[in-house]
């Protein structure tokens, strides 16, 4: 998309989103506030002195130049934290302007999108899901096929576990968890097998969920 048409496309996109989320005949009171977040690979400012730019609609007195504080009857319910009106808000993020200095949760997200990587120390809400997605997209075709087979295998096995649980056979969970670990990490040390044998059902379930994203056997048991 050419830079000269980008802002027009941005306005069109927010307007379209508002319209599509209001059913025909639905009252205007149900109009939703839209937040538009754009990750950009071109400069948006001649100053180039920031990497997140925020745009919103405010009303200013033509003569007084004072920001108008709209009446409650116009504003209605607060849409989200500290919101003053229902007009769309825009966040433009030129990724190349970010200097890879991470100071807060937002910086963690910007870093991840710029570098296609989520560092292990990142803790921003929801960023773990992005890490899994980026890890998957970063696999070559052979690795991705292997991972997909493993997921299908896991789903099949854990369907069997649910059946075993219904039948009251907890030993089925233990056996299948061991088989999953061997498939992913190779032969299991005796200490690991003993730990699995003595584990509570909730621990088995927790370890099973970790297998898919774990790079090492130790990571499966890491509760930190």
Tab-separated table of C-alpha atoms in Angstrom:
chain	number	residue	atom	x	y	z
A	1	UNK	CA	0.000	0.000	0.000
A	2	UNK	CA	1.557	3.373	-1.043
A	3	UNK	CA	2.442	5.668	1.852
A	4	UNK	CA	0.416	8.530	0.372
A	5	UNK	CA	-2.811	6.515	0.678
A	6	UNK	CA	-2.056	4.855	4.007
A	7	UNK	CA	-3.875	7.299	6.290
A	8	UNK	CA	-6.958	7.202	4.069
A	9	UNK	CA	-6.945	3.428	4.246
A	10	UNK	CA	-6.599	3.698	8.021
A	11	UNK	CA	-9.689	5.908	8.300
A	12	UNK	CA	-11.633	3.608	5.991
A	13	UNK	CA	-10.684	0.573	8.072
A	14	UNK	CA	-11.899	2.022	11.358
A	15	UNK	CA	-15.142	3.286	9.798
A	16	UNK	CA	-15.766	-0.135	8.252
A	17	UNK	CA	-15.127	-1.856	11.583
A	18	UNK	CA	-17.636	0.409	13.350
A	19	UNK	CA	-20.322	-0.202	10.728
A	20	UNK	CA	-19.781	-3.964	10.601
A	21	UNK	CA	-20.192	-4.220	14.375
A	22	UNK	CA	-23.569	-2.467	14.396
A	23	UNK	CA	-26.492	-4.591	13.247
A	24	UNK	CA	-29.088	-2.995	10.984
A	25	UNK	CA	-31.703	-1.332	13.202
A	26	UNK	CA	-29.485	-1.477	16.292
A	27	UNK	CA	-29.417	1.812	18.297
A	28	UNK	CA	-26.450	4.164	17.981
A	29	UNK	CA	-25.884	3.660	21.707
A	30	UNK	CA	-24.327	0.312	20.771
A	31	UNK	CA	-21.606	1.822	18.585
A	32	UNK	CA	-18.280	0.369	19.710
A	33	UNK	CA	-15.085	2.312	20.234
A	34	UNK	CA	-12.330	1.182	17.870
A	35	UNK	CA	-8.612	1.110	18.606
A	36	UNK	CA	-6.454	0.932	15.490
A	37	UNK	CA	-2.884	-0.295	16.007
A	38	UNK	CA	-0.525	-0.145	13.015
A	39	UNK	CA	2.923	-1.727	12.829
A	40	UNK	CA	4.764	0.259	10.170
A	41	UNK	CA	7.987	-0.236	8.247
A	42	UNK	CA	8.321	3.384	7.145
A	43	UNK	CA	8.823	6.696	8.929
A	44	UNK	CA	5.733	8.730	9.762
A	45	UNK	CA	7.373	11.835	11.195
A	46	UNK	CA	10.132	14.114	9.965
A	47	UNK	CA	11.321	14.391	13.556
A	48	UNK	CA	11.534	10.617	13.987
A	49	UNK	CA	11.894	11.125	17.746
A	50	UNK	CA	9.494	8.450	19.006
A	51	UNK	CA	8.315	4.970	18.087
A	52	UNK	CA	4.687	5.095	19.252
A	53	UNK	CA	2.360	7.854	18.059
A	54	UNK	CA	-1.142	8.218	19.489
A	55	UNK	CA	-3.993	9.940	17.663
A	56	UNK	CA	-7.498	10.703	18.943
A	57	UNK	CA	-10.389	13.083	18.371
A	58	UNK	CA	-10.676	16.000	20.776
A	59	UNK	CA	-12.725	19.189	20.580
A	60	UNK	CA	-11.107	22.572	21.152
A	61	UNK	CA	-12.716	25.992	21.415
A	62	UNK	CA	-12.130	27.845	18.145
A	63	UNK	CA	-11.541	31.128	19.962
A	64	UNK	CA	-10.405	30.060	23.427
A	65	UNK	CA	-8.190	27.221	22.157
A	66	UNK	CA	-9.189	25.352	25.325
A	67	UNK	CA	-9.850	21.645	25.254
A	68	UNK	CA	-13.584	21.070	25.696
A	69	UNK	CA	-14.669	18.805	28.543
A	70	UNK	CA	-17.699	17.125	27.031
A	71	UNK	CA	-20.874	16.774	29.103
A	72	UNK	CA	-21.592	13.392	30.617
A	73	UNK	CA	-24.829	13.221	28.630
A	74	UNK	CA	-22.746	13.373	25.434
A	75	UNK	CA	-19.982	11.061	26.502
A	76	UNK	CA	-22.178	8.355	28.036
A	77	UNK	CA	-20.543	5.380	29.707
A	78	UNK	CA	-16.768	5.311	29.854
A	79	UNK	CA	-15.726	2.911	27.140
A	80	UNK	CA	-12.473	1.830	28.737
A	81	UNK	CA	-9.964	3.211	31.191
A	82	UNK	CA	-9.813	7.018	31.033
A	83	UNK	CA	-11.808	7.248	27.802
A	84	UNK	CA	-13.600	10.511	27.057
A	85	UNK	CA	-15.435	9.771	23.808
A	86	UNK	CA	-16.369	7.041	21.382
A	87	UNK	CA	-14.270	8.258	18.452
A	88	UNK	CA	-11.581	5.874	17.167
A	89	UNK	CA	-8.064	6.083	18.525
A	90	UNK	CA	-4.971	5.316	16.504
A	91	UNK	CA	-1.570	4.001	17.490
A	92	UNK	CA	1.092	4.214	14.787
A	93	UNK	CA	4.239	2.239	15.559
A	94	UNK	CA	7.142	2.699	13.100
A	95	UNK	CA	9.151	-0.358	14.106
A	96	UNK	CA	12.460	0.850	12.692
A	97	UNK	CA	12.372	3.809	15.090
A	98	UNK	CA	12.431	1.450	18.085
A	99	UNK	CA	15.987	1.151	19.429
A	100	UNK	CA	15.498	-2.273	21.045
A	101	UNK	CA	15.606	-0.775	24.541
A	102	UNK	CA	12.905	-2.560	26.535
A	103	UNK	CA	11.541	-0.627	29.519
A	104	UNK	CA	7.968	-1.865	29.944
A	105	UNK	CA	5.347	-4.360	28.732
A	106	UNK	CA	4.534	-2.340	25.605
A	107	UNK	CA	8.218	-2.302	24.654
A	108	UNK	CA	8.276	-6.091	24.937
A	109	UNK	CA	5.531	-6.341	22.316
A	110	UNK	CA	7.192	-3.803	20.019
A	111	UNK	CA	10.519	-5.642	20.321
A	112	UNK	CA	8.843	-8.950	19.492
A	113	UNK	CA	7.106	-7.619	16.390
A	114	UNK	CA	10.213	-5.819	15.151
A	115	UNK	CA	12.599	-8.743	15.673
A	116	UNK	CA	10.189	-11.685	15.300
A	117	UNK	CA	11.415	-12.931	18.650
A	118	UNK	CA	10.115	-13.087	22.215
A	119	UNK	CA	12.976	-13.123	24.700
A	120	UNK	CA	12.764	-15.611	27.559
A	121	UNK	CA	12.669	-12.845	30.173
A	122	UNK	CA	9.590	-11.171	28.649
A	123	UNK	CA	6.520	-11.312	30.911
A	124	UNK	CA	3.993	-8.965	29.268
A	125	UNK	CA	0.390	-10.271	29.412
A	126	UNK	CA	-0.388	-12.524	26.458
A	127	UNK	CA	3.116	-12.497	25.011
A	128	UNK	CA	3.605	-16.206	25.691
A	129	UNK	CA	1.048	-17.004	22.979
A	130	UNK	CA	2.941	-14.779	20.543
A	131	UNK	CA	6.173	-16.622	21.357
A	132	UNK	CA	4.595	-19.959	20.458
A	133	UNK	CA	3.276	-18.520	17.199
A	134	UNK	CA	6.630	-16.994	16.239
A	135	UNK	CA	8.456	-20.204	17.154
A	136	UNK	CA	6.095	-22.137	14.892
A	137	UNK	CA	6.441	-19.683	11.997
A	138	UNK	CA	10.216	-19.793	12.393
A	139	UNK	CA	10.388	-23.541	11.827
A	140	UNK	CA	11.515	-24.884	8.471
A	141	UNK	CA	9.105	-27.110	6.577
A	142	UNK	CA	10.539	-30.338	7.988
A	143	UNK	CA	10.357	-29.076	11.586
A	144	UNK	CA	6.821	-27.802	11.090
A	145	UNK	CA	5.622	-31.141	9.709
A	146	UNK	CA	7.204	-32.916	12.672
A	147	UNK	CA	5.566	-30.494	15.105
A	148	UNK	CA	2.154	-30.874	13.426
A	149	UNK	CA	2.443	-34.656	13.623
A	150	UNK	CA	3.363	-34.352	17.275
A	151	UNK	CA	0.299	-32.165	17.970
A	152	UNK	CA	-1.981	-34.643	16.205
A	153	UNK	CA	-0.332	-37.462	18.122
A	154	UNK	CA	-0.806	-35.619	21.397
A	155	UNK	CA	-4.462	-34.902	20.715
A	156	UNK	CA	-5.079	-38.543	19.921
A	157	UNK	CA	-3.247	-39.770	23.003
A	158	UNK	CA	-4.933	-37.347	25.357
A	159	UNK	CA	-8.288	-38.324	23.971
A	160	UNK	CA	-7.345	-41.822	25.097
A	161	UNK	CA	-6.371	-40.423	28.494
A	162	UNK	CA	-9.806	-38.888	28.941
A	163	UNK	CA	-11.304	-42.259	28.102
A	164	UNK	CA	-8.988	-43.953	30.597
A	165	UNK	CA	-9.984	-41.440	33.246
A	166	UNK	CA	-13.657	-42.168	32.631
A	167	UNK	CA	-12.893	-45.852	33.029
A	168	UNK	CA	-11.064	-45.156	36.286
A	169	UNK	CA	-7.681	-46.268	35.005
A	170	UNK	CA	-5.226	-43.599	36.198
A	171	UNK	CA	-2.322	-45.768	35.086
A	172	UNK	CA	-3.297	-44.941	31.502
A	173	UNK	CA	-2.358	-41.316	32.075
A	174	UNK	CA	1.054	-42.268	33.430
A	175	UNK	CA	1.857	-44.594	30.534
A	176	UNK	CA	0.759	-42.141	27.877
A	177	UNK	CA	2.631	-39.242	29.453
A	178	UNK	CA	5.820	-41.297	29.456
A	179	UNK	CA	5.274	-42.222	25.831
A	180	UNK	CA	4.766	-38.558	24.915
A	181	UNK	CA	7.998	-37.592	26.667
A	182	UNK	CA	9.986	-40.360	24.984
A	183	UNK	CA	8.628	-39.282	21.604
A	184	UNK	CA	9.682	-35.679	22.258
A	185	UNK	CA	12.921	-36.080	24.237
A	186	UNK	CA	14.122	-39.663	23.829
A	187	UNK	CA	14.738	-42.224	26.616
A	188	UNK	CA	13.719	-41.062	30.085
A	189	UNK	CA	16.045	-41.178	33.106
A	190	UNK	CA	14.917	-43.498	35.891
A	191	UNK	CA	14.434	-40.516	38.206
A	192	UNK	CA	11.964	-38.960	35.764
A	193	UNK	CA	9.986	-42.182	35.409
A	194	UNK	CA	9.801	-42.485	39.191
A	195	UNK	CA	8.622	-38.888	39.508
A	196	UNK	CA	5.859	-39.499	36.984
A	197	UNK	CA	4.788	-42.708	38.732
A	198	UNK	CA	4.354	-40.818	42.027
A	199	UNK	CA	2.714	-37.703	40.561
A	200	UNK	CA	-0.786	-36.496	41.353
A	201	UNK	CA	-3.347	-36.395	38.492
A	202	UNK	CA	-3.229	-32.589	38.337
A	203	UNK	CA	0.572	-32.698	37.963
A	204	UNK	CA	0.282	-35.160	35.099
A	205	UNK	CA	-2.178	-32.875	33.342
A	206	UNK	CA	0.075	-29.848	33.846
A	207	UNK	CA	3.154	-31.602	32.480
A	208	UNK	CA	1.183	-32.848	29.494
A	209	UNK	CA	0.245	-29.290	28.562
A	210	UNK	CA	3.883	-28.176	28.770
A	211	UNK	CA	5.258	-30.866	26.481
A	212	UNK	CA	4.177	-29.182	23.251
A	213	UNK	CA	6.034	-25.943	23.936
A	214	UNK	CA	8.998	-27.331	25.880
A	215	UNK	CA	12.440	-27.443	24.282
A	216	UNK	CA	13.949	-29.680	26.971
A	217	UNK	CA	12.757	-32.296	29.429
A	218	UNK	CA	13.666	-30.037	32.348
A	219	UNK	CA	11.330	-27.346	30.986
A	220	UNK	CA	8.364	-29.706	31.368
A	221	UNK	CA	8.925	-29.851	35.123
A	222	UNK	CA	9.880	-26.198	35.577
A	223	UNK	CA	7.257	-24.528	37.804
A	224	UNK	CA	8.910	-21.108	37.840
